[in-house]
Short mmCIF file of C-alpha atoms in Angstrom, two decimals:
data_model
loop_
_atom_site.label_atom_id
_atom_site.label_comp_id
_atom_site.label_asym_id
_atom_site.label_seq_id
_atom_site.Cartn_x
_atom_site.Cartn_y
_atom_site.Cartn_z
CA UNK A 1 -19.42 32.26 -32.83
CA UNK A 2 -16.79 31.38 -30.27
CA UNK A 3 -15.36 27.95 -29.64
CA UNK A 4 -15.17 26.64 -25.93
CA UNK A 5 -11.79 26.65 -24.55
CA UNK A 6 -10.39 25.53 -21.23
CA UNK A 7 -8.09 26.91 -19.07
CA UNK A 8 -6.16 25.68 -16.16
CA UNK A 9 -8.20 26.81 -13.03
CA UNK A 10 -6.16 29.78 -10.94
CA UNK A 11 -5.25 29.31 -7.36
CA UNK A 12 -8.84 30.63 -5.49
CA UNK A 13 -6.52 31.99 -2.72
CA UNK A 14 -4.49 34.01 -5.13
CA UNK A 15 -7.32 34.80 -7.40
CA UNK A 16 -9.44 36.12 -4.48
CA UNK A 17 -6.67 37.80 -3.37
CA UNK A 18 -6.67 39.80 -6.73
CA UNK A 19 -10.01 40.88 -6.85
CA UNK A 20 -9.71 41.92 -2.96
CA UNK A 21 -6.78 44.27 -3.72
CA UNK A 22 -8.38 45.82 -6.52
CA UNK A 23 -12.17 46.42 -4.78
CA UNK A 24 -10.55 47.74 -2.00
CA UNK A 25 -8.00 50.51 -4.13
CA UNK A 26 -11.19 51.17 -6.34
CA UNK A 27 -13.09 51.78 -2.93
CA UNK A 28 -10.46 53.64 -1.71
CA UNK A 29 -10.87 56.68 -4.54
CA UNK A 30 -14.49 56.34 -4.10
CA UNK A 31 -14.79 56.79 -0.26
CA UNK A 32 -12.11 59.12 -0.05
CA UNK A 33 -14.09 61.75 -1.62
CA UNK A 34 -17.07 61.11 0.53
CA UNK A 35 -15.40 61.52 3.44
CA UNK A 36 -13.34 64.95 1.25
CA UNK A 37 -16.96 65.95 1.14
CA UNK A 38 -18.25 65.65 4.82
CA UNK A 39 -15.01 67.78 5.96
CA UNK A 40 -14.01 70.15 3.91
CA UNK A 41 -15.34 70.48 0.35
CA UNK A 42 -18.43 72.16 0.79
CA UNK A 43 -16.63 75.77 1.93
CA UNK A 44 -13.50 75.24 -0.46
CA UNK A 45 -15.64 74.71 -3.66
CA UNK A 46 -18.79 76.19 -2.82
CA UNK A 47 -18.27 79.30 0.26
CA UNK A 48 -21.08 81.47 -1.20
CA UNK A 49 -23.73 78.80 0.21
CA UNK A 50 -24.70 78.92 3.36
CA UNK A 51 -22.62 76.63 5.82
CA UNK A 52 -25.84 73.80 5.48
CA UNK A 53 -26.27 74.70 1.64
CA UNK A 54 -22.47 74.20 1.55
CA UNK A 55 -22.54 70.51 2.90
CA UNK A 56 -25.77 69.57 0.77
CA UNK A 57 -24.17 70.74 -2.28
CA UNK A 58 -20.96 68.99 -1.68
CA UNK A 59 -22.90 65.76 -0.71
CA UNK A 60 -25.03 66.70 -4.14
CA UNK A 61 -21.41 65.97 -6.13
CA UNK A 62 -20.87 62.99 -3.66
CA UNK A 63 -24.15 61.82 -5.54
CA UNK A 64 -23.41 62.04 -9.33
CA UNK A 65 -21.01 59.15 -8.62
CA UNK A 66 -23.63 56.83 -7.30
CA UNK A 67 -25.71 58.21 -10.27
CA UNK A 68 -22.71 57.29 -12.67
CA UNK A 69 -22.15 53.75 -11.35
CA UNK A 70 -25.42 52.32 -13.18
CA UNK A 71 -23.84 53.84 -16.33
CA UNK A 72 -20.53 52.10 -15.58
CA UNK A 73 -22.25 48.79 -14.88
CA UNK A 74 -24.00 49.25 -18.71
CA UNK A 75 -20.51 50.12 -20.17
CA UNK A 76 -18.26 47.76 -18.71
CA UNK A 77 -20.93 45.12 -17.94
CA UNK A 78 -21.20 45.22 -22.17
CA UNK A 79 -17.74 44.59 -21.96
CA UNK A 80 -17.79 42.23 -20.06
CA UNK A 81 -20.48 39.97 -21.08
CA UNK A 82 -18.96 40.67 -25.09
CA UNK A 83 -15.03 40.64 -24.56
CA UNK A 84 -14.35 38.84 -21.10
CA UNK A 85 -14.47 39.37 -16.79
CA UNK A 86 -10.97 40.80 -17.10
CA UNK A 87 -10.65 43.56 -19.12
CA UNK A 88 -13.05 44.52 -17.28
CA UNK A 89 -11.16 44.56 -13.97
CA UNK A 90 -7.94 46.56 -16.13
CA UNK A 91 -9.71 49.36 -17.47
CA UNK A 92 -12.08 50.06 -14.61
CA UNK A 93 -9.49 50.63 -11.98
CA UNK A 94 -7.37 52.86 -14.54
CA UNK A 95 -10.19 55.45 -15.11
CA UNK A 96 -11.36 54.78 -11.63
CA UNK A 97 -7.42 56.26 -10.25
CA UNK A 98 -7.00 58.92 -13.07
CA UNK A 99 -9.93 60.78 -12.19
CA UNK A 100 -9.46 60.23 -8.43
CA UNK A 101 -6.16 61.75 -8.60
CA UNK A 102 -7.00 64.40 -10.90
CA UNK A 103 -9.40 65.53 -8.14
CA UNK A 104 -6.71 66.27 -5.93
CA UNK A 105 -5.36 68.79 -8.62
CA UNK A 106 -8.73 70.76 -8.71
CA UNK A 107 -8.30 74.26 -7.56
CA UNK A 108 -10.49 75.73 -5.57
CA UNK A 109 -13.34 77.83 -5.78
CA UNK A 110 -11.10 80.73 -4.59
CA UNK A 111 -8.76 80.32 -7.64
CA UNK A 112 -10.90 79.61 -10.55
CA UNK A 113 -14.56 80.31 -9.30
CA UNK A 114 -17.29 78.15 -10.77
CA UNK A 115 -15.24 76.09 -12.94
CA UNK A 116 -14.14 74.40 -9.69
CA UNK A 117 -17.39 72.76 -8.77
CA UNK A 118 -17.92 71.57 -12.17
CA UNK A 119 -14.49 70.23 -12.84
CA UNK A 120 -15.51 68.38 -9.49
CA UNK A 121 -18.45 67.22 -10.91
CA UNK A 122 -17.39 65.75 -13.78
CA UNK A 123 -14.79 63.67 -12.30
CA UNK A 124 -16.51 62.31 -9.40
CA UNK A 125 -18.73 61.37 -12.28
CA UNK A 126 -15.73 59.48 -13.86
CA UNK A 127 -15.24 57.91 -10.60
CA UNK A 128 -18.59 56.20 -10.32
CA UNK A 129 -18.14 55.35 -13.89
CA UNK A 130 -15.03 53.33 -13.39
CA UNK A 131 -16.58 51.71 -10.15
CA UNK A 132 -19.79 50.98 -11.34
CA UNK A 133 -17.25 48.16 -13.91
CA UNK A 134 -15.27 47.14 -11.10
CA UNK A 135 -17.80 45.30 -8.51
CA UNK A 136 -19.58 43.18 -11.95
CA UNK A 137 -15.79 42.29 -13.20
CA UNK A 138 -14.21 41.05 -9.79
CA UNK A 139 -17.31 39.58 -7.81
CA UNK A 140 -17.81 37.48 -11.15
CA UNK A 141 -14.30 36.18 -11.71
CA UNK A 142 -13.96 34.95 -8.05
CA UNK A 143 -17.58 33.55 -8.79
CA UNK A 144 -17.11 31.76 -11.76
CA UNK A 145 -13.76 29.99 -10.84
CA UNK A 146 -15.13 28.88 -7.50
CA UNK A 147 -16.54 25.18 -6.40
CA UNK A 148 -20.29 25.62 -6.08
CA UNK A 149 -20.21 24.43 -2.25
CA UNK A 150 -17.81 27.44 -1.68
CA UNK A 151 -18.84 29.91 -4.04
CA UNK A 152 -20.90 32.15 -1.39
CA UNK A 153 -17.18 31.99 0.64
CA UNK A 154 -15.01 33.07 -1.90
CA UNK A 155 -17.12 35.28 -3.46
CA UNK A 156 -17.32 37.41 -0.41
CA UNK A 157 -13.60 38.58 -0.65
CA UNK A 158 -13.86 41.31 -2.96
CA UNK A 159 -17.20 42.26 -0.62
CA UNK A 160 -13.95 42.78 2.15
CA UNK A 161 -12.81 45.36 -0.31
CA UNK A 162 -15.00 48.59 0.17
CA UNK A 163 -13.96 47.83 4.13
CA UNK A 164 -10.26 47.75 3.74
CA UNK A 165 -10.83 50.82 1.39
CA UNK A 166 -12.47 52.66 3.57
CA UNK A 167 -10.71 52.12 6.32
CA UNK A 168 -7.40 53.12 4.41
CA UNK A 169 -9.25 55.83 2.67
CA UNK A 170 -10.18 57.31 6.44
CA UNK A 171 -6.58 56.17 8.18
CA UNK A 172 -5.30 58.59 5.81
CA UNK A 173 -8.15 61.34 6.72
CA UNK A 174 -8.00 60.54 10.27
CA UNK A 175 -3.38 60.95 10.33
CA UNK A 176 -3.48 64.06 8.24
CA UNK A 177 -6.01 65.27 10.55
CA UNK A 178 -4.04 64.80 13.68
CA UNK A 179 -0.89 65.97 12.28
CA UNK A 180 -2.21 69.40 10.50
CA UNK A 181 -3.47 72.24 11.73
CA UNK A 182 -7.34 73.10 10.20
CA UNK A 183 -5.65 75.73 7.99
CA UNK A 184 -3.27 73.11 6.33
CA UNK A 185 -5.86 70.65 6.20
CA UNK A 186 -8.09 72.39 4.35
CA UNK A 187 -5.12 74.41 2.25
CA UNK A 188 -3.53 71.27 1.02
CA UNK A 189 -3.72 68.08 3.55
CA UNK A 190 -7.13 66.68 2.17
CA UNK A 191 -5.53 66.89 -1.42
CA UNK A 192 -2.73 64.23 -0.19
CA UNK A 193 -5.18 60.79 0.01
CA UNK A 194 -6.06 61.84 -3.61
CA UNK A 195 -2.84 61.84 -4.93
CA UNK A 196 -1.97 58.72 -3.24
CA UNK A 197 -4.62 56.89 -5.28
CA UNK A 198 -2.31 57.28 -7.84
CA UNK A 199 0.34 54.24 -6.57
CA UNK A 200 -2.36 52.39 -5.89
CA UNK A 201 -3.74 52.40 -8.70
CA UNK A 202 -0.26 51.36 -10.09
CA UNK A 203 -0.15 48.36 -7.76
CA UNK A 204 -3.34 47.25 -8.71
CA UNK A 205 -3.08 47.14 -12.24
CA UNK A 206 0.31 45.29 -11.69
CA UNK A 207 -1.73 43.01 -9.54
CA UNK A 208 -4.65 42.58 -12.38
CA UNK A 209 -2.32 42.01 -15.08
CA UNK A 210 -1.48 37.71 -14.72
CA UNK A 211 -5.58 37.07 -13.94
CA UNK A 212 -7.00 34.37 -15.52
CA UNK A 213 -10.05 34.84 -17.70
CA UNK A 214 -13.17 33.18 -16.06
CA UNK A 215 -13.42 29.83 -17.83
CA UNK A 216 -17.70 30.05 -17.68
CA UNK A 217 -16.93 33.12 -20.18
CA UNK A 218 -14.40 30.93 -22.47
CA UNK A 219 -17.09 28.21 -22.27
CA UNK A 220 -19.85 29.82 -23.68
CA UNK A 221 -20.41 29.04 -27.11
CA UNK A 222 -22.24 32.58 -27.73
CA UNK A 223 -22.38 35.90 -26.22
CA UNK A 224 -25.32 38.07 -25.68
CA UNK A 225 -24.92 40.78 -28.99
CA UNK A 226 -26.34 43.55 -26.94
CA UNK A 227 -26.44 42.59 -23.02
CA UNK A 228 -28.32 45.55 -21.96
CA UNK A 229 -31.19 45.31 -24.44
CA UNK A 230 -31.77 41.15 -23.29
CA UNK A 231 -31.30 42.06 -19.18
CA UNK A 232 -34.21 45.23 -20.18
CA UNK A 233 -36.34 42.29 -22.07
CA UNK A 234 -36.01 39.51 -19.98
CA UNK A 235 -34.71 40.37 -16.70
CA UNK A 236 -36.21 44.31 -15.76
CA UNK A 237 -38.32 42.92 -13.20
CA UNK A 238 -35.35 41.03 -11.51
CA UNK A 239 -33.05 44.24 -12.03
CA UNK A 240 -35.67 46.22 -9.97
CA UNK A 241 -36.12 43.76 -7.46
CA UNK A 242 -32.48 43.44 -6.67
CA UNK A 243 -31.79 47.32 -6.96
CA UNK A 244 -34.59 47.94 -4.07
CA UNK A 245 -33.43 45.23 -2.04
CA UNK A 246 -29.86 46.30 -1.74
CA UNK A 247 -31.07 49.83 -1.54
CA UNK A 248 -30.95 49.07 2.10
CA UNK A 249 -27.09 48.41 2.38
CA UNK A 250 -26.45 51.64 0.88
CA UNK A 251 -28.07 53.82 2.97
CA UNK A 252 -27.21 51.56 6.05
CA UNK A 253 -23.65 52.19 4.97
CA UNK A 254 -23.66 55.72 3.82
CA UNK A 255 -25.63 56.99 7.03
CA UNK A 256 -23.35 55.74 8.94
CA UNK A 257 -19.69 56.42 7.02
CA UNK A 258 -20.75 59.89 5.74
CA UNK A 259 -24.31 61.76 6.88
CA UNK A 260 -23.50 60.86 10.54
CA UNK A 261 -19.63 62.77 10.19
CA UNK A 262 -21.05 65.90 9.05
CA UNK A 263 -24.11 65.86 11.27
CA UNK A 264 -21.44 64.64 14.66
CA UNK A 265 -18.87 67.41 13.78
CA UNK A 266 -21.29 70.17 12.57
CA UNK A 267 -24.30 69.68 14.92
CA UNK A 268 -22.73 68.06 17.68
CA UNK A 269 -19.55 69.64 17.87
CA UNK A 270 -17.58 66.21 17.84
CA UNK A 271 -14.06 66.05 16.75
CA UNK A 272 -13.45 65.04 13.11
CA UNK A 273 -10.59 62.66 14.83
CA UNK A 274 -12.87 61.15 17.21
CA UNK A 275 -15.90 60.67 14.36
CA UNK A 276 -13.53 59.10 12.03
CA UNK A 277 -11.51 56.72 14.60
CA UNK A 278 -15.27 55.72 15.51
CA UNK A 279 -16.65 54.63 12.30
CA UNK A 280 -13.40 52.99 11.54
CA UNK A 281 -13.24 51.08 14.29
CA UNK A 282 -17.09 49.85 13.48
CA UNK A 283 -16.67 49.68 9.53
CA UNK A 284 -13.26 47.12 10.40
CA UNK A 285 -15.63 44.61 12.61
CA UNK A 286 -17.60 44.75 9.53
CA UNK A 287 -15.21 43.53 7.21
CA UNK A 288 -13.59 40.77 9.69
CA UNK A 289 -17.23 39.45 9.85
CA UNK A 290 -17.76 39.28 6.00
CA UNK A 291 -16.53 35.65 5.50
CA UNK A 292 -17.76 34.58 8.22
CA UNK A 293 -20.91 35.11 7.12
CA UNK A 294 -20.37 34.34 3.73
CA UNK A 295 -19.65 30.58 4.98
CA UNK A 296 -23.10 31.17 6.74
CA UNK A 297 -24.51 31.24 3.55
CA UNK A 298 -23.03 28.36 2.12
CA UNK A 299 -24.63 26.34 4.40
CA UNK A 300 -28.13 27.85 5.42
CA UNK A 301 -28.87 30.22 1.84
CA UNK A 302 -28.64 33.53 0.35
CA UNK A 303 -32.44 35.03 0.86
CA UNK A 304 -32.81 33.84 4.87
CA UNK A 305 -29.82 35.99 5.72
CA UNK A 306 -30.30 38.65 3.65
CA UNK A 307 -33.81 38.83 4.79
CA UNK A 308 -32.87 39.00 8.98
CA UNK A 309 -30.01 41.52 7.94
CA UNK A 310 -33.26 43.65 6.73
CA UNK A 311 -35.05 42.80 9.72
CA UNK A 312 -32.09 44.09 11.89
CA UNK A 313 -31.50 47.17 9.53
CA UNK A 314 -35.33 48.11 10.37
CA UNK A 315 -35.77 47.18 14.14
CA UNK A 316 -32.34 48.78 14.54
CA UNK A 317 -32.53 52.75 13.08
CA UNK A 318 -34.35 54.11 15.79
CA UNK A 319 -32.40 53.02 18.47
CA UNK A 320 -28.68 54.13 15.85
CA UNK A 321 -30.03 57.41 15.97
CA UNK A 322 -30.87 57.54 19.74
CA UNK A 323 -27.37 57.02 20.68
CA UNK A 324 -25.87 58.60 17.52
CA UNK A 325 -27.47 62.10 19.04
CA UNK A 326 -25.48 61.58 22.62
CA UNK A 327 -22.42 62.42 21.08
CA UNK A 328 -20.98 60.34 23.40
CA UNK A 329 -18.22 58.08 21.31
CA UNK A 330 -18.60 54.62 22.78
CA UNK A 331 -22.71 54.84 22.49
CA UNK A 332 -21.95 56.08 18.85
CA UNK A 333 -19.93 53.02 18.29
CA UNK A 334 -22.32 50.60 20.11
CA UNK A 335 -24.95 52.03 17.50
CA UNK A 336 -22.54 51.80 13.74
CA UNK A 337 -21.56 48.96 15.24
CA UNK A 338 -25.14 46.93 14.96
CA UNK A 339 -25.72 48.92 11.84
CA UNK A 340 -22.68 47.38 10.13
CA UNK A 341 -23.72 43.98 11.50
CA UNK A 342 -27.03 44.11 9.75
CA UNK A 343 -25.53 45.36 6.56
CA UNK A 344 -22.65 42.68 6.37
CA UNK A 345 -25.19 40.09 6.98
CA UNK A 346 -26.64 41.02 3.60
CA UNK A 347 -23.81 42.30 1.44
CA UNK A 348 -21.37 39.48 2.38
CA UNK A 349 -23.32 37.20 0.53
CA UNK A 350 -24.57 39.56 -2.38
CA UNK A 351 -21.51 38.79 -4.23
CA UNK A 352 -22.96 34.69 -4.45
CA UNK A 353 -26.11 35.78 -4.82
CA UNK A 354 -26.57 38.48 -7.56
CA UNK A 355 -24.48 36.27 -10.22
CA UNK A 356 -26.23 33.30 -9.36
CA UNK A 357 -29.93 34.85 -10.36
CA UNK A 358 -28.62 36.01 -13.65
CA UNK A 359 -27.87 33.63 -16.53
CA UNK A 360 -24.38 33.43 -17.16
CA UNK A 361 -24.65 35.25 -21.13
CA UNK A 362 -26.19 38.47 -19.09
CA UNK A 363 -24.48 37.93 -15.61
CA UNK A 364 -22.29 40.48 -15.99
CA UNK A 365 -24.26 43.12 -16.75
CA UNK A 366 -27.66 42.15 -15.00
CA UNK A 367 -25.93 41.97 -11.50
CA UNK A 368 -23.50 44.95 -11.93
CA UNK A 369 -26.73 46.75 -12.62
CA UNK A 370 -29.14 45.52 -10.17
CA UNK A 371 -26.28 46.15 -7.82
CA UNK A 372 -25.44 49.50 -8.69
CA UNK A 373 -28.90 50.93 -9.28
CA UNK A 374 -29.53 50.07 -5.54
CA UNK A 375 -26.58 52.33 -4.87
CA UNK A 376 -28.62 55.53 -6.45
CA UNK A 377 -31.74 54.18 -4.25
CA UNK A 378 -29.74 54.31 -0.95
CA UNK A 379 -26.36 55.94 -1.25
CA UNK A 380 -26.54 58.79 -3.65
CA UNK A 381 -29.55 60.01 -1.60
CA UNK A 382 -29.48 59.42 1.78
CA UNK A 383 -26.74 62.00 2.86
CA UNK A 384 -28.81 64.56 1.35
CA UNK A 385 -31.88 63.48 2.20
CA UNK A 386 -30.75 62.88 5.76
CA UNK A 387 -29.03 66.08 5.92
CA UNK A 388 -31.84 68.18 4.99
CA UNK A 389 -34.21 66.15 7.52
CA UNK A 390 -31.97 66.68 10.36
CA UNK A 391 -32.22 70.22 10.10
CA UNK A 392 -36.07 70.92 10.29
CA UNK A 393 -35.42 68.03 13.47
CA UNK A 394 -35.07 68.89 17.17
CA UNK A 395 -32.49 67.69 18.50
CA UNK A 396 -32.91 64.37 18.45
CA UNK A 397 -33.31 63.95 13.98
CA UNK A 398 -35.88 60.96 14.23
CA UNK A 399 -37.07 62.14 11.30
CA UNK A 400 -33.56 60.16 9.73
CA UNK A 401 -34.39 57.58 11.86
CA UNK A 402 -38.07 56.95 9.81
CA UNK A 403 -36.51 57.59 6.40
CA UNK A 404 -33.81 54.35 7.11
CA UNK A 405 -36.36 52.34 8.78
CA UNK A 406 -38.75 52.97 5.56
CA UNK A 407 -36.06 51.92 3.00
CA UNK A 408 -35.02 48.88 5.26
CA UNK A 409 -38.82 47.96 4.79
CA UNK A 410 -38.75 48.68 1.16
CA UNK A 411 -35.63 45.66 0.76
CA UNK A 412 -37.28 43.61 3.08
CA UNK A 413 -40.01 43.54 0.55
CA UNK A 414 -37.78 43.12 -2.41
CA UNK A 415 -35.98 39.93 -0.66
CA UNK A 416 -38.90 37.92 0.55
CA UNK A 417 -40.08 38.12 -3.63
CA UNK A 418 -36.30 36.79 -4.18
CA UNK A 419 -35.90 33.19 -4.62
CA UNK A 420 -33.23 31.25 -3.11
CA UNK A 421 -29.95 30.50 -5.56
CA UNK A 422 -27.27 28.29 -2.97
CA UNK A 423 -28.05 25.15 -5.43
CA UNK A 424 -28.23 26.93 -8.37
CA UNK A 425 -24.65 25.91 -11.04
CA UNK A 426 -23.36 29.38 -12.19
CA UNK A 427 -21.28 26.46 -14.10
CA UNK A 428 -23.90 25.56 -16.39
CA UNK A 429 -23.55 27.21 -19.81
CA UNK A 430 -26.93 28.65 -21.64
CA UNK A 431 -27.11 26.97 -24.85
CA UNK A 432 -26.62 28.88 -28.11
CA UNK A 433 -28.86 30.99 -29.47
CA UNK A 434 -29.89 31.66 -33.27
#
């Protein structure tokens, strides 16, 4: 049995702040790979596939960390419903950055043969392990510190995260791939982002280290013994729901940040720098407009924005993948750029959301769960899926275009059988339990 205690409440600024810095270094590791695996890694770890075989095997590895993120979320979200938010947030990042790093030590297939993909495997593996911890352990800390009629605002900043990661993550991509020639790129410049994770991993953990514990965890007179076996017995049906309504985001996202820089370089014969400065360019309007919207939210709801970013999502594939197969680079933009707009519109108020439909003795491993399930719905998949499509396509891959509209209609489902949380109190403590 543990006795309530109180804490002196953190500075939001400074505590958001924290959990920004963090998603965004985690992010970093993670998208730095898929974009690693668009470029280059399919004929440095697997050159006796053929050059598509090559790409959907590399995007295959890309998926074990989406794959390893529900496991995370069950590992850490124990944790963190047992022990506290913020160990949580310490010991995700520092297996999230050892394995990232380690990846840029991998020889290649050249050196050791098949040991090289599997090494590869198994730490993007780690990866999504650590990540799959980190979303649960920040989103909640800035949620449960935060005044109820700002909660969907300040829970939104570590949604800014996986932006300013991947914008970092592909700043890096996009200088090394100015400044090198294609030989040193793919001889030792893709290795460098990977190593880098390293310091900022460093930083972060430095960053991490003063956080406050989340008082609605030190208020709670008893903890769930097991959280995964009472979110399987009293919350599956809410898990699935969320993980097929965020599905959506994922594949939005992923479609856009990694299928669509394979298929522009390989297919289309666009530059890697131009495909990259594009989808950075969209992906940072994305994150300037995630507060925004999360103050939308605050006032008007979760569901009816997440439900018209699903609309958009839907109405919108068809025409993405019209002017995605131009190759032209402002039409490219124009379409990541609505894309993004629909996804923000639901993932900058997920953060709000997802801890406010689970109660608080389960939160942190019912939401990290829900939320990272949806990422093996829509991200692990869709570059493969989408990849394979494309190629039995003309030249225009509509058949994409179907297969993003269908899982756009599979969230909108999910959402409308969502209720509405903006008045629920993620304050309130569940009573104990014998």
């Amino acid at each position: 049995m543990h006795r309530a205690r109180t804490v002196k409440p953190p500075s939001m600024l400074r505590l958001a702040a924290a959990a920004l810095a963090g998603t965004a270094i985690e992010f970093y590791d993670f998208f730095i790979y898929g974009t690693a695996a668009a470029l280059v890694l399919g004929p440095l770890f697997f050159p006796t596939f053929s050059p598509l075989a090559g790409t959907l095997a590399a995007f295959g590895t890309f998926g074990v960390g989406f794959v390893a993120r529900p496991l995370g979320s069950v590992l850490f979200g124990h944790i963190g419903d047992r022990h506290g938010r913020r160990p949580v947030l310490v010991a995700s990042l520092l297996l999230t950055g050892a394995s990232t790093v380690a990846v840029g030590c991998v020889p290649t297939y050249a050196s050791i043969g098949t040991a090289a993909p599997v090494l590869l495997l198994v730490l993007r593996f780690l990866q999504g392990l650590g990540l799959g911890g980190e979303w649960g352990g920040a989103v909640l800390l800035t949620a449960e510190h935060a005044p109820p009629d700002r909660r969907g605002l300040w829970s939104s900043f570590p949604q800014i995260g996986p932006a300013l990661g991947f914008v970092l993550a592909n700043g890096v991509m996009l200088a090394l791939s100015a400044m090198l020639t294609d030989a040193q790129f793919a001889s030792w410049g893709w290795r460098v982002p990977f190593w880098g994770a390293g310091v900022l991993a460093a930083a972060g953990l430095w960053l991490r280290s003063s956080l406050a514990e989340s008082p609605r965890f030190l208020e709670m007179r008893e903890h769930a013994r097991v959280p995964l076996v009472e979110v399987v017995r009293g919350h599956w049906r809410l898990v699935l729901l969320t993980a097929g309504a965020l599905s959506v985001g994922y594949a939005l996202f992923y479609a856009v940040t990694t299928w669509s820089l394979a298929y522009a370089t390989e297919r289309l014969g666009v530059s890697r720098t131009v495909m990259l400065a594009i989808i950075m360019a969209a992906v940072v309007v994305k994150g300037a407009l995630t507060p925004l919207v999360a103050v939308l939210s605050d006032r008007y709801g979760r569901r009816p924005l997440c439900l018209a970013g699903c609309a958009g999502a839907a109405a919108w594939m068809f025409p993405m993948i019209a002017l995605l197969s131009t190759g032209e680079p402002l039409l490219m933009f124009l379409g990541f750029l609505v894309a993004l707009i629909a996804f923000v519109t639901m993932f900058a108020v997920i953060a709000a959301y997802l801890p406010e439909l689970y109660e608080p003795r389960v939160r942190c491993t019912g939401a990290a769960v829900g939320y990272n399930l949806g990422g093996v719905l829509g991200g692990a998949l869709t570059p493969i899926v989408a990849t394979a499509i494309a190629d039995q396509s003309g030249r225009v891959p509509w058949g994409v275009a179907a297969y993003l509209t269908g899982i756009a209609l599979l969230s909108l489902g999910c959402f409308a059988l969502l209720p509405e949380t903006r008045f629920v109190k993620v304050a309130v403590v569940e009573p104990a339990t014998s």
